[in-house]
Every structure is written in C-alpha cells, then in structure tokens.
C-alpha cells in the first residue's frame, strides 16, 4: 500500500513518516499534504499555553488519560518555539507521556521549530493538518507562552487554554501583555500550592473590569492539580461548554481565520525566501544605479522561470 493510503487507513507509522517528510521539507511533501488535506477530516483542536513550568505537559497528560478513558483518540503536538535547541525539555515531555506509549489511540510529537515571525511556523501548521486528517478526535498543541506564539495559538485552536500558577506574578504579567483576551478557559494549575484561590479572585476581578455583553463568552476559571488529575474533568466540561457556545457559525468563522493565518504564513515564508535569494551581483548593479530595488523585488516575487532571466 502507498504511504498516503496507509495513513488514511489509520497506520500510526505512516503518520510518523509523513510528519518526518513534511518537517524535512522533502520534495514529495507538497503532494502528500494535498492528498492528506483532501480527506477533509477535522479534530477538536485545543491550544494549551502558559509559562514554562506551569504544568502544561502534566495537564495534557492528565487530559489524555481522561479522554482515553472516554474512548476518544488524542494527538499532541508539543511546540517550543522559544528554545529551538531545548533537547532536554523535549525529552522530558516524551518520557512523561510515555505511559500512553503502548496505546494506539495516542500520538505525541515534539517539535522545536520557530516561525519566521517568532510564533508558530508553517511546518507546525502542516503537521497539525496531518494530525487532523489522520482522524484523531482531539489534537492538543502545547506552546510556551512567549509573545507571538501565544497570539498565534489562539488563531489556530478551536479552544485556547491559558495555564497560570499561583505566586508567579503570571496574572499581572498576562494583563499587561494583553494576553488575557486569547484565553477561552483559564486554568489555575498547581492549586495544591498556596495562593491559588487568590489568583482565581484576581482573574475574576480583572474580567469584571473588562466590557462585555451577554453574547460574549466569559472565560471560566478552572482550578486544577495536574499532577494528581484533580479538576481535569471540570476543564473538559468547560471546553465542552465553549464548544456549545461557539456553535457551527462561530466555529466556522474561527476555522476561516485559521485558514487566513495559514495562507499568510505561506506567503510570508516565500517572500522571505525570495528576498534571501537576491544575488550579490544584482545588489551590486542596484548599488551602481544600473537597476532598482523595486525592479528586483518585482522580479523576486514573480514566477520561477521569470526569475532565471537576468536583471535588466
Ligand atoms: N505541585 C504541583 N506541581 C505540578 C503540578 N502540575 C505540574 N507540576 C510540576 O511542575 C513541573 C513542570 O511541569 P510541566 O508539565 O513540565 O510544565 P510545562 O513546562 O508547562 O509543560 C513538573 O515538575 C511537574 O511535576 C501541580 O498541579 N502541582
Ligand atoms: Mg511542557
């Protein structure tokens, strides 16, 4: 059987192979991605973001356990754009999630790719497409909450979970950075530690200050202790409630925004590649006044065969 057929039939090894092909940017990646996307399968896409050490991986692990018990299949893409060489952290994630290793209803993949704009990368979104079209019920994307990746995750996920912990000054920082708006659900994790209920009160107070109408979704605050799984059932119930709030119309609007974002990333990456392809010879001619930057830009952004023509 061909690779794409094995993938479509639910072969996890074929999925892993396809992801490697896409991540390595092999020539056959484009055609394989198109074939995968044509399957038109969709998952519930949940973004989990928050500071390093807030317990995102532990929480994801607990969510997997609950969802598996309910018969749902789950994929996890653990992205760490802040540290492209953080082999240690990634290994830690792998080991932690290893208890699901023998389970064919769970697939975990760590990625260490930073996007051209500092947030999610093109490749990550392509891997997400592969996970969705494979047919998982749920796909979790874990990203470290730093700057752009947090904003990006909210564009990509159906539901965005912001994980905070007591006594880290997280909440105050989140208010400052304007990150609060991206959360569909707030999780106060490590609720076994002192200061958790105070953080819950602070979050609710801050929400009370923001203008909202009855139509708006007021992000619920859920207390969890990910390390023993408590509160995780409530988190799943809140995600369910958010799904109900979205309905088909708002969900479709979110998906459309995600598609717009995907296209934008593609365009951006290609433009950057084209700009980098500017040859020194052409630059020297511009410097001498024999050609113009505008002319070169036109040339670089036009079709491949045109680009092989010399710059006038
Ligand atoms: N006390 C306590 N520790 C936790 C809890 N959840 C996670 N941890 C610990 O916090 C550390 C960081 O967790 P991890 O899931 O790797 O965080 P991540 O960097 O956000 O993915 C680990 O040592 C976890 O065991 C919790 O609810 N309570
Ligand atoms: Mg982690």
Tab-separated table of N, CA and C in Angstrom, residues 112-210:
chain	number	residue	atom	x	y	z
A	112	UNK	N	10.497	21.450	17.574
A	112	UNK	CA	11.276	22.576	18.072
A	112	UNK	C	11.469	23.589	16.965
A	113	UNK	N	10.367	24.009	16.358
A	113	UNK	CA	10.506	24.928	15.239
A	113	UNK	C	9.959	26.303	15.567
A	114	UNK	N	10.713	27.289	15.201
A	114	UNK	CA	10.311	28.670	15.412
A	114	UNK	C	9.855	29.227	14.066
A	115	UNK	N	8.752	29.952	14.075
A	115	UNK	CA	8.253	30.517	12.832
A	115	UNK	C	9.028	31.753	12.424
A	116	UNK	N	8.863	32.124	11.174
A	116	UNK	CA	9.566	33.288	10.636
A	116	UNK	C	9.187	34.556	11.399
A	117	UNK	N	7.993	34.573	11.966
A	117	UNK	CA	7.531	35.756	12.687
A	117	UNK	C	7.683	35.589	14.198
A	118	UNK	N	8.415	34.560	14.608
A	118	UNK	CA	8.652	34.345	16.034
A	118	UNK	C	7.603	33.482	16.696
A	119	UNK	N	6.519	33.221	16.010
A	119	UNK	CA	5.462	32.398	16.591
A	119	UNK	C	5.445	31.009	15.981
A	120	UNK	N	4.251	30.522	15.691
A	120	UNK	CA	4.132	29.192	15.094
A	120	UNK	C	4.716	29.206	13.683
A	121	UNK	N	5.270	28.073	13.284
A	121	UNK	CA	5.842	28.005	11.947
A	121	UNK	C	4.875	27.328	10.986
A	122	UNK	N	5.155	27.591	9.723
A	122	UNK	CA	4.463	26.940	8.635
A	122	UNK	C	4.412	25.426	8.808
A	123	UNK	N	5.555	24.876	9.153
A	123	UNK	CA	5.706	23.431	9.317
A	123	UNK	C	4.780	22.913	10.410
A	124	UNK	N	4.676	23.664	11.485
A	124	UNK	CA	3.814	23.247	12.592
A	124	UNK	C	2.363	23.142	12.122
A	125	UNK	N	1.935	24.114	11.316
A	125	UNK	CA	0.559	24.077	10.827
A	125	UNK	C	0.355	22.932	9.838
A	126	UNK	N	1.417	22.599	9.118
A	126	UNK	CA	1.315	21.458	8.201
A	126	UNK	C	1.212	20.158	8.990
A	127	UNK	N	1.972	20.061	10.066
A	127	UNK	CA	1.892	18.871	10.925
A	127	UNK	C	0.495	18.786	11.550
A	128	UNK	N	-0.036	19.923	11.961
A	128	UNK	CA	-1.393	19.956	12.515
A	128	UNK	C	-2.400	19.407	11.497
A	129	UNK	N	-2.235	19.812	10.243
A	129	UNK	CA	-3.130	19.314	9.184
A	129	UNK	C	-3.014	17.794	9.064
A	130	UNK	N	-1.792	17.283	9.200
A	130	UNK	CA	-1.590	15.829	9.123
A	130	UNK	C	-2.268	15.126	10.299
A	131	UNK	N	-2.183	15.714	11.474
A	131	UNK	CA	-2.796	15.108	12.665
A	131	UNK	C	-4.320	15.105	12.535
A	132	UNK	N	-4.865	16.238	12.068
A	132	UNK	CA	-6.327	16.339	11.928
A	132	UNK	C	-6.875	15.370	10.892
A	133	UNK	N	-6.190	15.331	9.758
A	133	UNK	CA	-6.706	14.493	8.676
A	133	UNK	C	-6.471	13.011	8.912
A	134	UNK	N	-5.610	12.700	9.875
A	134	UNK	CA	-5.436	11.307	10.269
A	134	UNK	C	-6.711	10.815	10.948
A	135	UNK	N	-7.416	11.754	11.602
A	135	UNK	CA	-8.708	11.404	12.185
A	135	UNK	C	-8.769	11.336	13.703
A	136	UNK	N	-7.793	11.952	14.395
A	136	UNK	CA	-7.871	11.995	15.862
A	136	UNK	C	-9.093	12.795	16.285
A	137	UNK	N	-9.705	12.378	17.390
A	137	UNK	CA	-10.842	13.149	17.906
A	137	UNK	C	-10.364	14.500	18.436
A	138	UNK	N	-9.251	14.456	19.190
A	138	UNK	CA	-8.692	15.679	19.764
A	138	UNK	C	-7.242	15.872	19.318
A	139	UNK	N	-6.883	17.109	19.047
A	139	UNK	CA	-5.468	17.437	18.839
A	139	UNK	C	-5.114	18.559	19.811
A	140	UNK	N	-4.112	18.316	20.646
A	140	UNK	CA	-3.622	19.339	21.563
A	140	UNK	C	-2.333	19.932	21.013
A	141	UNK	N	-2.234	21.256	21.095
A	141	UNK	CA	-0.969	21.909	20.735
A	141	UNK	C	-0.473	22.620	21.972
A	142	UNK	N	0.661	22.163	22.475
A	142	UNK	CA	1.253	22.805	23.649
A	142	UNK	C	2.311	23.790	23.188
A	143	UNK	N	2.137	25.071	23.549
A	143	UNK	CA	3.158	26.062	23.197
A	143	UNK	C	3.554	26.850	24.435
A	144	UNK	N	4.812	27.193	24.514
A	144	UNK	CA	5.271	28.037	25.612
A	144	UNK	C	4.727	29.434	25.371
A	145	UNK	N	4.150	29.991	26.412
A	145	UNK	CA	3.533	31.300	26.262
A	145	UNK	C	4.545	32.421	26.264
A	146	UNK	N	5.142	32.639	25.116
A	146	UNK	CA	6.023	33.794	24.997
A	146	UNK	C	5.648	34.550	23.740
A	147	UNK	N	5.224	35.770	23.946
A	147	UNK	CA	4.950	36.678	22.836
A	147	UNK	C	4.064	36.104	21.761
A	148	UNK	N	4.629	36.059	20.558
A	148	UNK	CA	3.837	35.773	19.377
A	148	UNK	C	3.191	34.389	19.371
A	149	UNK	N	3.857	33.412	19.968
A	149	UNK	CA	3.315	32.055	19.864
A	149	UNK	C	1.974	31.935	20.584
A	150	UNK	N	1.786	32.755	21.609
A	150	UNK	CA	0.517	32.750	22.327
A	150	UNK	C	-0.617	33.299	21.481
A	151	UNK	N	-0.308	34.386	20.792
A	151	UNK	CA	-1.307	35.002	19.921
A	151	UNK	C	-1.616	34.052	18.764
A	152	UNK	N	-0.571	33.419	18.236
A	152	UNK	CA	-0.739	32.501	17.115
A	152	UNK	C	-1.601	31.306	17.490
A	153	UNK	N	-1.385	30.770	18.672
A	153	UNK	CA	-2.103	29.556	19.056
A	153	UNK	C	-3.617	29.825	19.107
A	154	UNK	N	-3.971	31.035	19.522
A	154	UNK	CA	-5.392	31.382	19.594
A	154	UNK	C	-6.009	31.469	18.191
A	155	UNK	N	-5.159	31.756	17.201
A	155	UNK	CA	-5.659	31.815	15.816
A	155	UNK	C	-5.886	30.424	15.248
A	156	UNK	N	-5.148	29.460	15.798
A	156	UNK	CA	-5.128	28.129	15.219
A	156	UNK	C	-6.088	27.164	15.925
A	157	UNK	N	-6.251	27.349	17.236
A	157	UNK	CA	-7.033	26.399	18.026
A	157	UNK	C	-8.528	26.744	18.028
A	158	UNK	N	-9.350	25.713	18.217
A	158	UNK	CA	-10.781	25.947	18.430
A	158	UNK	C	-11.001	26.477	19.848
A	159	UNK	N	-10.169	25.969	20.766
A	159	UNK	CA	-10.246	26.385	22.172
A	159	UNK	C	-8.832	26.671	22.675
A	160	UNK	N	-8.651	27.809	23.321
A	160	UNK	CA	-7.333	28.158	23.859
A	160	UNK	C	-7.380	28.160	25.384
A	161	UNK	N	-6.478	27.372	25.969
A	161	UNK	CA	-6.410	27.258	27.426
A	161	UNK	C	-5.137	27.962	27.895
A	162	UNK	N	-5.295	28.932	28.791
A	162	UNK	CA	-4.127	29.629	29.345
A	162	UNK	C	-3.868	29.098	30.752
A	163	UNK	N	-2.686	28.498	30.940
A	163	UNK	CA	-2.345	27.880	32.222
A	163	UNK	C	-1.533	28.859	33.068
A	164	UNK	N	-2.051	29.164	34.250
A	164	UNK	CA	-1.370	30.053	35.191
A	164	UNK	C	-1.113	29.286	36.483
A	165	UNK	N	-0.176	29.786	37.281
A	165	UNK	CA	0.087	29.144	38.567
A	165	UNK	C	0.150	30.199	39.669
A	166	UNK	N	-0.135	29.811	40.907
A	166	UNK	CA	-0.139	30.785	41.993
A	166	UNK	C	1.255	31.371	42.232
A	167	UNK	N	1.264	32.603	42.699
A	167	UNK	CA	2.507	33.234	43.173
A	167	UNK	C	3.628	33.310	42.145
A	168	UNK	N	3.283	33.483	40.912
A	168	UNK	CA	4.336	33.667	39.910
A	168	UNK	C	4.270	35.053	39.292
A	169	UNK	N	3.291	35.836	39.739
A	169	UNK	CA	3.112	37.140	39.114
A	169	UNK	C	2.644	36.999	37.677
A	170	UNK	N	2.262	35.763	37.334
A	170	UNK	CA	1.801	35.458	35.973
A	170	UNK	C	0.626	36.326	35.546
A	171	UNK	N	-0.358	36.357	36.441
A	171	UNK	CA	-1.611	37.014	36.089
A	171	UNK	C	-1.370	38.474	35.768
A	172	UNK	N	-0.596	39.134	36.619
A	172	UNK	CA	-0.321	40.545	36.418
A	172	UNK	C	0.386	40.752	35.082
A	173	UNK	N	1.353	39.887	34.808
A	173	UNK	CA	2.069	39.989	33.536
A	173	UNK	C	1.125	39.770	32.356
A	174	UNK	N	0.246	38.791	32.526
A	174	UNK	CA	-0.701	38.481	31.451
A	174	UNK	C	-1.601	39.681	31.149
A	175	UNK	N	-2.024	40.378	32.200
A	175	UNK	CA	-2.862	41.572	31.984
A	175	UNK	C	-2.091	42.590	31.169
A	176	UNK	N	-0.854	42.786	31.554
A	176	UNK	CA	-0.013	43.786	30.893
A	176	UNK	C	0.155	43.462	29.416
A	177	UNK	N	0.462	42.212	29.141
A	177	UNK	CA	0.767	41.817	27.774
A	177	UNK	C	-0.484	41.722	26.902
A	178	UNK	N	-1.656	41.897	27.516
A	178	UNK	CA	-2.890	41.794	26.749
A	178	UNK	C	-3.170	40.376	26.299
A	179	UNK	N	-2.610	39.422	27.035
A	179	UNK	CA	-2.736	38.022	26.665
A	179	UNK	C	-4.069	37.435	27.140
A	180	UNK	N	-4.675	38.158	28.091
A	180	UNK	CA	-5.917	37.661	28.680
A	180	UNK	C	-6.988	37.360	27.632
A	181	UNK	N	-7.034	38.214	26.609
A	181	UNK	CA	-8.118	38.083	25.615
A	181	UNK	C	-8.048	36.787	24.822
A	182	UNK	N	-6.871	36.183	24.775
A	182	UNK	CA	-6.763	34.993	23.942
A	182	UNK	C	-7.335	33.747	24.625
A	183	UNK	N	-7.536	33.810	25.946
A	183	UNK	CA	-7.958	32.614	26.679
A	183	UNK	C	-9.458	32.366	26.542
A	184	UNK	N	-9.823	31.138	26.181
A	184	UNK	CA	-11.222	30.721	26.235
A	184	UNK	C	-11.515	30.108	27.602
A	185	UNK	N	-10.472	29.521	28.180
A	185	UNK	CA	-10.570	28.977	29.537
A	185	UNK	C	-9.265	29.294	30.269
A	186	UNK	N	-9.374	29.795	31.497
A	186	UNK	CA	-8.197	29.976	32.346
A	186	UNK	C	-8.045	28.762	33.229
A	187	UNK	N	-6.820	28.252	33.317
A	187	UNK	CA	-6.558	27.183	34.273
A	187	UNK	C	-5.607	27.717	35.332
A	188	UNK	N	-6.024	27.620	36.603
A	188	UNK	CA	-5.109	27.905	37.700
A	188	UNK	C	-4.599	26.543	38.147
A	189	UNK	N	-3.418	26.186	37.616
A	189	UNK	CA	-2.845	24.875	37.942
A	189	UNK	C	-2.010	24.991	39.218
A	190	UNK	N	-1.589	23.868	39.731
A	190	UNK	CA	-0.850	23.784	40.998
A	190	UNK	C	-1.704	24.357	42.128
A	191	UNK	N	-2.980	24.018	42.067
A	191	UNK	CA	-3.903	24.509	43.082
A	191	UNK	C	-3.658	23.869	44.448
A	192	UNK	N	-2.736	22.921	44.486
A	192	UNK	CA	-2.321	22.364	45.779
A	192	UNK	C	-1.377	23.333	46.493
A	193	UNK	N	-0.864	24.327	45.771
A	193	UNK	CA	0.055	25.290	46.379
A	193	UNK	C	-0.717	26.493	46.919
A	194	UNK	N	-0.142	27.178	47.924
A	194	UNK	CA	-0.846	28.345	48.462
A	194	UNK	C	-0.966	29.459	47.419
A	195	UNK	N	-2.020	30.243	47.527
A	195	UNK	CA	-2.179	31.394	46.633
A	195	UNK	C	-3.093	31.130	45.451
A	196	UNK	N	-3.566	29.884	45.314
A	196	UNK	CA	-4.398	29.545	44.157
A	196	UNK	C	-5.735	30.296	44.182
A	197	UNK	N	-6.403	30.287	45.326
A	197	UNK	CA	-7.729	30.920	45.346
A	197	UNK	C	-7.611	32.436	45.187
A	198	UNK	N	-6.479	32.979	45.644
A	198	UNK	CA	-6.262	34.415	45.467
A	198	UNK	C	-6.132	34.748	43.976
A	199	UNK	N	-5.394	33.898	43.245
A	199	UNK	CA	-5.228	34.103	41.801
A	199	UNK	C	-6.583	34.007	41.088
A	200	UNK	N	-7.400	33.050	41.513
A	200	UNK	CA	-8.750	32.915	40.931
A	200	UNK	C	-9.528	34.215	41.133
A	201	UNK	N	-9.470	34.754	42.353
A	201	UNK	CA	-10.188	36.006	42.642
A	201	UNK	C	-9.661	37.149	41.772
A	202	UNK	N	-8.327	37.229	41.627
A	202	UNK	CA	-7.727	38.293	40.810
A	202	UNK	C	-8.190	38.208	39.358
A	203	UNK	N	-8.219	36.970	38.849
A	203	UNK	CA	-8.643	36.776	37.461
A	203	UNK	C	-10.088	37.214	37.268
A	204	UNK	N	-10.946	36.795	38.215
A	204	UNK	CA	-12.368	37.139	38.096
A	204	UNK	C	-12.573	38.640	38.204
A	205	UNK	N	-11.798	39.263	39.102
A	205	UNK	CA	-11.915	40.714	39.269
A	205	UNK	C	-11.513	41.423	37.978
A	206	UNK	N	-10.431	40.970	37.379
A	206	UNK	CA	-9.952	41.594	36.137
A	206	UNK	C	-10.977	41.441	35.027
A	207	UNK	N	-11.618	40.274	34.982
A	207	UNK	CA	-12.644	40.040	33.954
A	207	UNK	C	-13.825	40.969	34.158
A	208	UNK	N	-14.153	41.209	35.421
A	208	UNK	CA	-15.287	42.084	35.753
A	208	UNK	C	-15.075	43.494	35.231
A	209	UNK	N	-13.809	43.894	35.138
A	209	UNK	CA	-13.479	45.256	34.699
A	209	UNK	C	-13.650	45.415	33.189
A	210	UNK	N	-13.413	44.329	32.460
A	210	UNK	CA	-13.484	44.415	31.003
A	210	UNK	C	-14.951	44.499	30.549
